[in-house]
Short mmCIF file of C-alpha atoms in Angstrom, two decimals:
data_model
loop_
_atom_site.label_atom_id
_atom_site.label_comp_id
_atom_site.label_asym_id
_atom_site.label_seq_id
_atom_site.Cartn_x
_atom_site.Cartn_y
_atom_site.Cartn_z
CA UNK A 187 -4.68 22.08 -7.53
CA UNK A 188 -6.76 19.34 -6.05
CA UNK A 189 -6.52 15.83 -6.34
CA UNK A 190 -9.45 13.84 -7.41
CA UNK A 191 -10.59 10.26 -5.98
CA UNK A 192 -13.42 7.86 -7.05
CA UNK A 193 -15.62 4.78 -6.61
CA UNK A 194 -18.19 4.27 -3.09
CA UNK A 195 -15.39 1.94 -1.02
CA UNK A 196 -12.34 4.52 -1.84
CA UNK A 197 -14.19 7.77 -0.76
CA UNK A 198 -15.92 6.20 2.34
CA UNK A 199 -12.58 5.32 3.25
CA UNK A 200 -11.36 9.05 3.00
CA UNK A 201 -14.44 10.70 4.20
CA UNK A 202 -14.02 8.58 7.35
CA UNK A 203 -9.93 9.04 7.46
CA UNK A 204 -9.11 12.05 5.85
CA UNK A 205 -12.24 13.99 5.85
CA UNK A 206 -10.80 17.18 6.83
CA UNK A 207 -8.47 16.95 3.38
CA UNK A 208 -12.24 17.36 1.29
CA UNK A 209 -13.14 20.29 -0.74
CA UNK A 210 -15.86 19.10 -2.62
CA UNK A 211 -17.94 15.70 -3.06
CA UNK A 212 -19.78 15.44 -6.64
CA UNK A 213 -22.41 12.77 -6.78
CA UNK A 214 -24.56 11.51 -10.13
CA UNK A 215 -28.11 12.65 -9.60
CA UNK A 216 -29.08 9.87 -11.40
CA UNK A 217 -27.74 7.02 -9.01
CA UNK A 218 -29.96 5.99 -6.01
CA UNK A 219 -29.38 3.09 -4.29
CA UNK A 220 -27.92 2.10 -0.98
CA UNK A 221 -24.22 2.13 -1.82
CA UNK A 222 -24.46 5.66 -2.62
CA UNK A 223 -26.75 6.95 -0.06
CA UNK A 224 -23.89 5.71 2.61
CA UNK A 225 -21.40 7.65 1.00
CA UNK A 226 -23.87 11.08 1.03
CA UNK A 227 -24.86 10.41 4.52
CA UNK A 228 -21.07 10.13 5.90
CA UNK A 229 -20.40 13.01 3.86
CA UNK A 230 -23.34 15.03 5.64
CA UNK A 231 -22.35 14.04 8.82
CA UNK A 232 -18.74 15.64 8.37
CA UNK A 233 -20.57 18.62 6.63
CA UNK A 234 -18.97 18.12 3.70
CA UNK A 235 -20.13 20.00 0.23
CA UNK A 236 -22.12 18.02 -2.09
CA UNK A 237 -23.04 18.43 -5.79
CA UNK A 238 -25.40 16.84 -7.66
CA UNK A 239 -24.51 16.20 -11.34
CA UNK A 240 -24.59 14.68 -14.37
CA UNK A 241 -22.72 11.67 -15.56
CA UNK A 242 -20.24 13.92 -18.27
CA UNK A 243 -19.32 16.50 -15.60
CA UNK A 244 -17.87 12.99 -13.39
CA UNK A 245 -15.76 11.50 -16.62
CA UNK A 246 -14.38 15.26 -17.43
CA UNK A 247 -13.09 15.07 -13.78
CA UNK A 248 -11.11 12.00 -14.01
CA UNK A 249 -9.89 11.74 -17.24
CA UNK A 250 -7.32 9.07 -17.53
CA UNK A 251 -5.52 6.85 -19.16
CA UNK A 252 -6.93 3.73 -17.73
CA UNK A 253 -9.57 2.62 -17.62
CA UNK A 254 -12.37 4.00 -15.04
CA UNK A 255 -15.43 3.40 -13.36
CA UNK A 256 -16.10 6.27 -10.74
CA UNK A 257 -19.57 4.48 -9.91
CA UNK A 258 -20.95 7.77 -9.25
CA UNK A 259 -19.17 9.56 -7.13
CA UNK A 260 -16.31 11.81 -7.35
CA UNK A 261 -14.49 14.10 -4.58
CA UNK A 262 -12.02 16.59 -4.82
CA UNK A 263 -9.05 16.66 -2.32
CA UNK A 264 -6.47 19.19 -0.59
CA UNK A 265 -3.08 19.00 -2.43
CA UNK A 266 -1.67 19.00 0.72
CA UNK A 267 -3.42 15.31 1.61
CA UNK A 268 -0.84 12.78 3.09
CA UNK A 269 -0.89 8.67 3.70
CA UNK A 270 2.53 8.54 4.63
CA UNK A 271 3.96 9.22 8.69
CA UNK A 272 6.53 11.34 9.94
CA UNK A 273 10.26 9.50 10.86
CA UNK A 274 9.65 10.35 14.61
CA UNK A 275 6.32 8.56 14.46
CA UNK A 276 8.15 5.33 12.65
CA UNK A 277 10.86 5.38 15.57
CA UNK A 278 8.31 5.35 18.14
CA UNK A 279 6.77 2.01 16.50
CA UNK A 280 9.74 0.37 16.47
CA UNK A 281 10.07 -0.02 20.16
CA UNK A 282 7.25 -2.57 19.43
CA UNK A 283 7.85 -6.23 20.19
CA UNK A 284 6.91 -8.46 16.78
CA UNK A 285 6.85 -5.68 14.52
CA UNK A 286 6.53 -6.92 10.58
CA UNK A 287 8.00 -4.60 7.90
CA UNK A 288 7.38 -4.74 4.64
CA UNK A 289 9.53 -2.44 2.07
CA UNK A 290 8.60 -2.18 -1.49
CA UNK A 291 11.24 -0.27 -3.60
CA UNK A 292 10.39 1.12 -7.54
CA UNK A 293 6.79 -0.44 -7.93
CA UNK A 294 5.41 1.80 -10.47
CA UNK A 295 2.51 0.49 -11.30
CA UNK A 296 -0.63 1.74 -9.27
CA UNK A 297 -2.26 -1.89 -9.43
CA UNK A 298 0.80 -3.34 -7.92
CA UNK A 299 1.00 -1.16 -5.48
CA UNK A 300 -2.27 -1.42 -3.99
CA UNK A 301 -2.70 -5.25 -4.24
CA UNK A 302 0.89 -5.42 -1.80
CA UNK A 303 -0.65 -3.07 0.41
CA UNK A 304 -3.80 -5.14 0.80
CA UNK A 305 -2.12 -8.61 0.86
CA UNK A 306 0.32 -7.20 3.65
CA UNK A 307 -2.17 -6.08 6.17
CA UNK A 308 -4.05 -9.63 5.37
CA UNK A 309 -0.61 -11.32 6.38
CA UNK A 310 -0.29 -8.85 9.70
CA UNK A 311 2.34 -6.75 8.29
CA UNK A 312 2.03 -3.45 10.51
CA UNK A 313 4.64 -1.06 8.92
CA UNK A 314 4.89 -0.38 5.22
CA UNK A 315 8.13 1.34 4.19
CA UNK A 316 8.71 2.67 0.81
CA UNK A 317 10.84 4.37 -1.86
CA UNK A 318 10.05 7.95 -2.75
CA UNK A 319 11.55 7.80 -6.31
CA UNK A 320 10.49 5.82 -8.72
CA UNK A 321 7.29 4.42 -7.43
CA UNK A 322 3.57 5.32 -7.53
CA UNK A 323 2.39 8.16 -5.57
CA UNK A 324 0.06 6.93 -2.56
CA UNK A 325 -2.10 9.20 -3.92
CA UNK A 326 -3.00 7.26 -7.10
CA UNK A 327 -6.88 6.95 -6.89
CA UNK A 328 -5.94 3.15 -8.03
CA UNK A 329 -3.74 2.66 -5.25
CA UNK A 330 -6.66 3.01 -2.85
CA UNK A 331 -9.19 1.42 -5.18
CA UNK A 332 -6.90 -1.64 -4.92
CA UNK A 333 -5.97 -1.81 -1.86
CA UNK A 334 -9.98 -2.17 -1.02
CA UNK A 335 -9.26 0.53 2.24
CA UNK A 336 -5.96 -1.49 3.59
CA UNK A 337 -3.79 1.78 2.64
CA UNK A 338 -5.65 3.21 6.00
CA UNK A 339 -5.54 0.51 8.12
CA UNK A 340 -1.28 0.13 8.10
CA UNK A 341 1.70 2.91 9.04
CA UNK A 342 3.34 3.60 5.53
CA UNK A 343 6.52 5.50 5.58
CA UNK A 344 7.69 7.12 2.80
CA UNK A 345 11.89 7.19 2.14
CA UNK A 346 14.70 8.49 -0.12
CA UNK A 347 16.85 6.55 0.88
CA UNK A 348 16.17 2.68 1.79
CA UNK A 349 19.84 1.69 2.64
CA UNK A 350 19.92 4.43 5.73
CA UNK A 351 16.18 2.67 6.56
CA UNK A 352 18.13 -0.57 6.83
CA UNK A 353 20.76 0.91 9.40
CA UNK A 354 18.04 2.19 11.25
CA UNK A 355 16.37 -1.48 11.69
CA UNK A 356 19.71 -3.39 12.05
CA UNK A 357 20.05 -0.52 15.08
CA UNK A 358 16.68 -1.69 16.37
CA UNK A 359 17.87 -5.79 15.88
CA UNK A 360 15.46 -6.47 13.10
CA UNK A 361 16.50 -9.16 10.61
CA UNK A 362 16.17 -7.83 6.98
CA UNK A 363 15.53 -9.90 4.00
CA UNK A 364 15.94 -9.41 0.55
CA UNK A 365 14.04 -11.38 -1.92
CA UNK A 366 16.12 -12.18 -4.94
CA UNK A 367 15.26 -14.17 -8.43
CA UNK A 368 18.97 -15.06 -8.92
CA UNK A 369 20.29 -18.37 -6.89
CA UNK A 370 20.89 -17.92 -3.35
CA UNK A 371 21.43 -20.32 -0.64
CA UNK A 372 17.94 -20.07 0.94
CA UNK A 373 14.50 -20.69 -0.61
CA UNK A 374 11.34 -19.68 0.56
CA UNK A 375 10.42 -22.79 1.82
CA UNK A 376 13.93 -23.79 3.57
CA UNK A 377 14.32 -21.12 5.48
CA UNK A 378 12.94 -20.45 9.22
CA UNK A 379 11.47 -17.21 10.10
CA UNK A 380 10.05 -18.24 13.18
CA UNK A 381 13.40 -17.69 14.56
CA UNK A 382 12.87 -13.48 14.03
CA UNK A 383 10.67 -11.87 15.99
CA UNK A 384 11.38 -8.53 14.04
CA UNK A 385 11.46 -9.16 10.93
CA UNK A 386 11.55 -7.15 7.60
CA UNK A 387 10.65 -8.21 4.08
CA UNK A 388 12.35 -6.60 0.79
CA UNK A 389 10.76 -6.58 -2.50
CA UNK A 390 12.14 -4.84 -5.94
CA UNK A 391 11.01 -4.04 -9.13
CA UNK A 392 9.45 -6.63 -11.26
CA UNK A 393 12.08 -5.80 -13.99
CA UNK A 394 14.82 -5.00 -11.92
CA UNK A 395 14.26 -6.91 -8.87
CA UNK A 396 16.00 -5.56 -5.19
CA UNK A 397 19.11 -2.89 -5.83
CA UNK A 398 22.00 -4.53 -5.45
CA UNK A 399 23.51 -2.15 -2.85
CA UNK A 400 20.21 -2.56 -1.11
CA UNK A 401 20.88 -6.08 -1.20
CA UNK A 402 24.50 -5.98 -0.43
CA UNK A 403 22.83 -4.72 3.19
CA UNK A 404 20.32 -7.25 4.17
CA UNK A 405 20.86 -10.25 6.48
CA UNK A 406 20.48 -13.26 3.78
CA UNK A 407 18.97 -13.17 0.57
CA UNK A 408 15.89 -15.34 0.11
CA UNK A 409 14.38 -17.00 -3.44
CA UNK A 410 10.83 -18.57 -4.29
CA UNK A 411 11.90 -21.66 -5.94
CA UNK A 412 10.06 -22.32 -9.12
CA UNK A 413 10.00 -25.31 -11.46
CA UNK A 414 9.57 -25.29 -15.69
CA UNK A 415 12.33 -22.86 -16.27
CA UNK A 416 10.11 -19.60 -14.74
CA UNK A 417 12.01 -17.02 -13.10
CA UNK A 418 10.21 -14.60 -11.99
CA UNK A 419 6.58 -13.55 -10.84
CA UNK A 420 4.27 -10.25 -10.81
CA UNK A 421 5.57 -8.53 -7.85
CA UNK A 422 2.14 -8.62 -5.94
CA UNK A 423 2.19 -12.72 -6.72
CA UNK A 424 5.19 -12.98 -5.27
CA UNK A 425 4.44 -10.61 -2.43
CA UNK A 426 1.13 -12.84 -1.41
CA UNK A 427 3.21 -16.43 -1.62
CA UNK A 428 5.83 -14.54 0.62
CA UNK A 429 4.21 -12.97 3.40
CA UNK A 430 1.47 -15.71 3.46
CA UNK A 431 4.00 -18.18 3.83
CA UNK A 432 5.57 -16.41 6.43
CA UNK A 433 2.13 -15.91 7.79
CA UNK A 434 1.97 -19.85 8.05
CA UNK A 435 5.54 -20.26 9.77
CA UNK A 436 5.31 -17.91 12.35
CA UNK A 437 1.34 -18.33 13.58
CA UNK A 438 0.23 -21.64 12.28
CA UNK A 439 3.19 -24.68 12.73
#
């Protein structure tokens, strides 16, 4: 079994990164332009295998239910392919001064997922923790489409079990926040994060919002206030007002 990425930006991105995880690269023989001659040139410098073919052999490999636009290219990766680090590798950055966690818990949908990543390593977040169950496989070609190459340039960590994560950073003196869409005594905008030099960021479900034992854990909980009875926001909205805001505290006042 192989898994099977698309579009020029996503498969640079791999070739560059996880080149060694390629089987096979299948290109339309119909497409020549510059875009594409990038991605066959970085694939013949890693002496990767190349196939030239027609535009019905590129939708039969990536049927789907969304809706897709491979723009010519196609490539075939090792099952075995990883974009998550090991525990001992996530200790060893934690030592860090200033580190800036972000942990996403249930985000199942592959769009979500991959704008968070890219807004959090626009808003200098440097470690990406999240759940295992219940959210979209980092190896969702959409993911990576998404994220526009920001799921290579951050450590992601990949865990069961969040509320043992949390003991871990209270061990290491981080400050963990929960965001919450229910009243809470601090709002975005009241609250000073300038004052945490580790600092980590919780976001939950759109539907569900942070687990309440996960909650029950953190050091405050923390609301975006909103006005004309809204109460809630597309996760990846929310995530961008957040971090940026953060962003603004801690770097620019």
């Amino acid at each position: 079994m192989c898994y099977k990425f698309y579009g020029i930006y996503t498969i640079i991105n791999i070739i560059k990164y996880k080149y060694k995880f390629i089987k096979k690269l299948f290109v339309l023989y119909t497409r020549k332009d510059d875009k594409l001659r990038k991605v066959i040139y970085l694939a013949k410098l890693k002496f990767l295998v190349i196939e030239f073919v027609n535009n019905n052999i590129l939708n039969n490999l990536i049927k789907s239910k969304y809706k897709i636009n491979h723009q010519g290219v196609v490539v075939l990766v090792k099952k075995n392919i990883s974009f998550s680090r090991t525990k001992d590798d996530f200790l060893n950055l934690l030592i860090k001064p200033n580190n800036f966690i972000l942990i996403l818990d249930r985000i199942n949908d592959p769009y979500n997922l991959g704008s968070c990543i890219r807004t959090a390593v626009a808003a200098g977040v440097n470690i990406l923790i999240i759940s295992k169950h219940n959210t979209v496989s980092l190896k969702n070609n959409i993911v990576h489409k998404v994220s526009t190459g920001a799921i290579y340039k951050i450590f992601i960590l990949e865990v069961v079990n969040l509320c043992k994560i949390i003991k871990v950073l209270h061990d290491y003196n981080f400050f963990v926040v929960s965001t919450t869409i229910l009243n809470s005594k601090y709002t975005l905008f009241n609250f000073n994060f300038k004052n945490y030099n580790l600092l980590a960021i919780i976001f939950g479900s759109e539907e569900k919002g942070v687990k309440k034992s996960i909650q029950d854990k953190s050091d405050c909980l923390i609301k975006i206030p909103m006005l004309n009875n809204c109460n809630s926001l597309n996760i990846s909205v929310s995530n961008g007002i957040f971090l940026f805001e953060i962003l603004r505290q801690r770097n620019y006042s």
